[in-house]
mmCIF file of C-alpha atoms in Angstrom:
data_model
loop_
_atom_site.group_PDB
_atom_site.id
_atom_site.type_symbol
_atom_site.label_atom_id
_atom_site.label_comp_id
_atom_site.label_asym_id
_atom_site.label_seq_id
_atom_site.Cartn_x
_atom_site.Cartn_y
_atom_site.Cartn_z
ATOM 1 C CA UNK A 25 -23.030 111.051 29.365
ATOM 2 C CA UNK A 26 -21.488 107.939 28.112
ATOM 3 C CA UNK A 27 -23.383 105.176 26.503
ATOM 4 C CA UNK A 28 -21.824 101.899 25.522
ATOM 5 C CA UNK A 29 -23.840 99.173 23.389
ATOM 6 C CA UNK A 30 -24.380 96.165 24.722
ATOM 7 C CA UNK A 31 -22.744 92.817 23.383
ATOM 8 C CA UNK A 32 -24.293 89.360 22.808
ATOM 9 C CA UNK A 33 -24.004 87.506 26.505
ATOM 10 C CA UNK A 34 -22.492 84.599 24.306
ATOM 11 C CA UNK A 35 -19.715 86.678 23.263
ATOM 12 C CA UNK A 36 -19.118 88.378 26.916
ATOM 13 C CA UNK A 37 -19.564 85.291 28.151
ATOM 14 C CA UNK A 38 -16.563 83.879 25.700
ATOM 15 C CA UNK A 39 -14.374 86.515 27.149
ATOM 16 C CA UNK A 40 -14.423 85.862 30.617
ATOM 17 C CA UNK A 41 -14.616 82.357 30.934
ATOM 18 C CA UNK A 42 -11.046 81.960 29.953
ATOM 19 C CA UNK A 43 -9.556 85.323 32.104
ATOM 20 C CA UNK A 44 -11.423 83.473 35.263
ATOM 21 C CA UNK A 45 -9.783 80.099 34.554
ATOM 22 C CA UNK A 46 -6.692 81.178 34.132
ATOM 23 C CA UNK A 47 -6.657 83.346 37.302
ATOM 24 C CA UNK A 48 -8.674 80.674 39.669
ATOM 25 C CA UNK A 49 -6.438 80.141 42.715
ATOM 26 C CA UNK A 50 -6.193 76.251 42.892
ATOM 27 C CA UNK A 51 -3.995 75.507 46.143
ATOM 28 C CA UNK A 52 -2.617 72.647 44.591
ATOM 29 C CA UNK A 53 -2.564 73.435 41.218
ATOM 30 C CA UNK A 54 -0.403 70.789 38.397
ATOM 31 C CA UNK A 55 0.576 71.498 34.984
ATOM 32 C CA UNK A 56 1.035 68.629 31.905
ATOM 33 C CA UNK A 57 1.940 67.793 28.599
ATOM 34 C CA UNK A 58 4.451 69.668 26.233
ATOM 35 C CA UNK A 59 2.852 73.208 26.898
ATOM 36 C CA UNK A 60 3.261 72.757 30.662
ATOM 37 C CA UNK A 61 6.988 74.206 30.406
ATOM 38 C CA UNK A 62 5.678 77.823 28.024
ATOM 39 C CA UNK A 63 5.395 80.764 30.136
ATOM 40 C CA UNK A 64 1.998 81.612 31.041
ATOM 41 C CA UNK A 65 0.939 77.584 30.665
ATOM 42 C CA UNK A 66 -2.071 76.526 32.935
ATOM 43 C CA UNK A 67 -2.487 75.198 35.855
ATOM 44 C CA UNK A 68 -5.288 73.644 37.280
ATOM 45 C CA UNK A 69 -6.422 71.282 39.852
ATOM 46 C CA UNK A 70 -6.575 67.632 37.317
ATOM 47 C CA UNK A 71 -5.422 68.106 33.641
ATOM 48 C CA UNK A 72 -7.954 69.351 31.742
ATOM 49 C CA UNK A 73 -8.774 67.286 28.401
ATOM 50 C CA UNK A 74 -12.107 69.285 27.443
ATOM 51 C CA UNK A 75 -14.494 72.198 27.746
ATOM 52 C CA UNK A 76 -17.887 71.979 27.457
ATOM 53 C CA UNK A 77 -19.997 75.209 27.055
ATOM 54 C CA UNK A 78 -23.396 75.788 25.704
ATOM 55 C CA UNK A 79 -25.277 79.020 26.365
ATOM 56 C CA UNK A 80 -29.197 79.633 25.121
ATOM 57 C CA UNK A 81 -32.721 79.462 25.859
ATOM 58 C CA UNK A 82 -34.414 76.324 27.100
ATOM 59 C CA UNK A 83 -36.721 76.088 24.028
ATOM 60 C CA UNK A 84 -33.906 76.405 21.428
ATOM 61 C CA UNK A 85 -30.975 75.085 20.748
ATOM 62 C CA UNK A 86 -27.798 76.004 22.697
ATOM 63 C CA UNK A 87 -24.572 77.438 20.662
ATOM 64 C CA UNK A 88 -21.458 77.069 21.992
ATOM 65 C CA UNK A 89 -19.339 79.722 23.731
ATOM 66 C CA UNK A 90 -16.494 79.832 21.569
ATOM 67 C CA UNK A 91 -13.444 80.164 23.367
ATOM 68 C CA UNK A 92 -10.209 78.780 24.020
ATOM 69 C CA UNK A 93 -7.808 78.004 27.604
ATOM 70 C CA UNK A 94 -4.388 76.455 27.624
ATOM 71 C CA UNK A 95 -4.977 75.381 23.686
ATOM 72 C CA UNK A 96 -8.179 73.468 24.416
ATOM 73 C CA UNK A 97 -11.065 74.662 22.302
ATOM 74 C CA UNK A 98 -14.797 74.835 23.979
ATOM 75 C CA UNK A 99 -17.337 72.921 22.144
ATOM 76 C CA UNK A 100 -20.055 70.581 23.303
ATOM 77 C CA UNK A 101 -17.995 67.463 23.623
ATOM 78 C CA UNK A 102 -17.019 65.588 26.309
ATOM 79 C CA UNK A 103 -15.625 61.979 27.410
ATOM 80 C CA UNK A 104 -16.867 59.556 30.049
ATOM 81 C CA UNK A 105 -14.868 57.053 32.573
ATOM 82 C CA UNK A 106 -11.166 56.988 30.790
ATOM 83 C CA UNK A 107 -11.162 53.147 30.553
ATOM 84 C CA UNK A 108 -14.793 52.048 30.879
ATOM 85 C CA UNK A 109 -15.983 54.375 28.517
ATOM 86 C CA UNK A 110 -13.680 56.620 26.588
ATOM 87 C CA UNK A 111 -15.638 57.762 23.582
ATOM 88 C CA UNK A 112 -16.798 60.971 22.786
ATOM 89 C CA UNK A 113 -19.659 62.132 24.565
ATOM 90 C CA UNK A 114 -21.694 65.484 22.486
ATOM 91 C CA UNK A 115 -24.212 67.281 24.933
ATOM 92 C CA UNK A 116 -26.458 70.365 24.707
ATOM 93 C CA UNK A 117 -28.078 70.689 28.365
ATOM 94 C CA UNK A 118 -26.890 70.372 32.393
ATOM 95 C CA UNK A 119 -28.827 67.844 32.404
ATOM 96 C CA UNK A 120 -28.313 66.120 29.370
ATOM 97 C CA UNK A 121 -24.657 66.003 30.612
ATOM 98 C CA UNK A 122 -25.150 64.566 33.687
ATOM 99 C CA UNK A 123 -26.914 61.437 32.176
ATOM 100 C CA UNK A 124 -24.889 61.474 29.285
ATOM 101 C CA UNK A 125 -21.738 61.280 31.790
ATOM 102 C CA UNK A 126 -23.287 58.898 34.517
ATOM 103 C CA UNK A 127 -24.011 56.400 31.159
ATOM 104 C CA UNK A 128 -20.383 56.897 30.719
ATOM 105 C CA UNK A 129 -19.608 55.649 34.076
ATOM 106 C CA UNK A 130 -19.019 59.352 35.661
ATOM 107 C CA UNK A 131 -21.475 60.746 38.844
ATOM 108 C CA UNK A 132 -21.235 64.793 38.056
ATOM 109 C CA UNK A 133 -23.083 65.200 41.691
ATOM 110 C CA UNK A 134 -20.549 64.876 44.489
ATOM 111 C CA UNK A 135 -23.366 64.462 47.663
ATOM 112 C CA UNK A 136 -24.942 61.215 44.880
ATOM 113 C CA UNK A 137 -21.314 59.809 44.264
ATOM 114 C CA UNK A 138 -20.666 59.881 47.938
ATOM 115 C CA UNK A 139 -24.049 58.504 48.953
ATOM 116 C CA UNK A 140 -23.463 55.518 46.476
ATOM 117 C CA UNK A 141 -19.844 55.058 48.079
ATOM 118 C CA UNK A 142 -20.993 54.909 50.997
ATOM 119 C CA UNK A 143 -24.525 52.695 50.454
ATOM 120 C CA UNK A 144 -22.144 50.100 48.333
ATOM 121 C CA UNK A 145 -19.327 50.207 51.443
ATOM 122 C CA UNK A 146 -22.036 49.517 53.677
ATOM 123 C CA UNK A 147 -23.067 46.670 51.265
ATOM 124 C CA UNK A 148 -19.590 44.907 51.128
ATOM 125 C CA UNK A 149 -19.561 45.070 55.060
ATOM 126 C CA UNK A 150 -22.740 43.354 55.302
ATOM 127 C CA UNK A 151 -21.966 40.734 53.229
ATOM 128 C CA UNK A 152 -18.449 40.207 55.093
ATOM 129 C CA UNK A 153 -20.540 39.974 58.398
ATOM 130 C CA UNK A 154 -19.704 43.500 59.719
ATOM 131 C CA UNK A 155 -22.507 44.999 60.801
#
């Protein structure tokens, strides 16, 4: 028989994250900055600037999953809209993100973004008499 101990889902967690990023199959992948042109540089679908990730209970506080991909360190920072709001942004929940971000002028949910697309499109036809 063969027993193995277990590991702290944190630290398993720290380990995959970056094998699975690196290996996800974007179609239409792009690579940027000075590190683009290293061997084994990544690609991925928009440049990535950040990498948020928190793991814990609900009733504590989160840590983050250390880790690292293409040189970018995770931690529990983030930034909003690049011109309308470009600070910092620190987070510890999903959904302290998402209203953290949609402060920062950024709609995580794609089905809310489009409905608001779509109810102010509907808006601007209206008041351009196209009904």
């Amino acid at each position: 028989m063969i027993e193995k101990a277990g590991r702290p889902a944190i630290e398993v967690i720290g380990e995959i994250v970056p094998e699975v990023t690196n290996a996800f199959p974007w179609p239409k992948a792009m690579r940027w900055g000075e590190a683009s042109a290293k061997p084994g540089a990544l690609n991925w679908v928009r440049p990535l600037h950040s990498i948020v990730a928190m793991f814990g209970p609900e009733t504590e506080e989160p840590e983050i999953v250390k880790f690292e991909v293409g040189g970018i360190v995770s931690g529990d920072t983030t930034r909003g809209h690049r011109f309308l709001a470009p600070d910092a942004i620190k987070v510890k929940r999903l959904d302290d993100y998402t209203a953290k971000l949609e402060k920062a002028k950024v709609v995580v949910d794609p089905a809310r973004r489009a409905q608001m697309i779509l109810t102010d499109a509907k808006n601007l036809a209206f008041a351009q008499g196209f009904d």
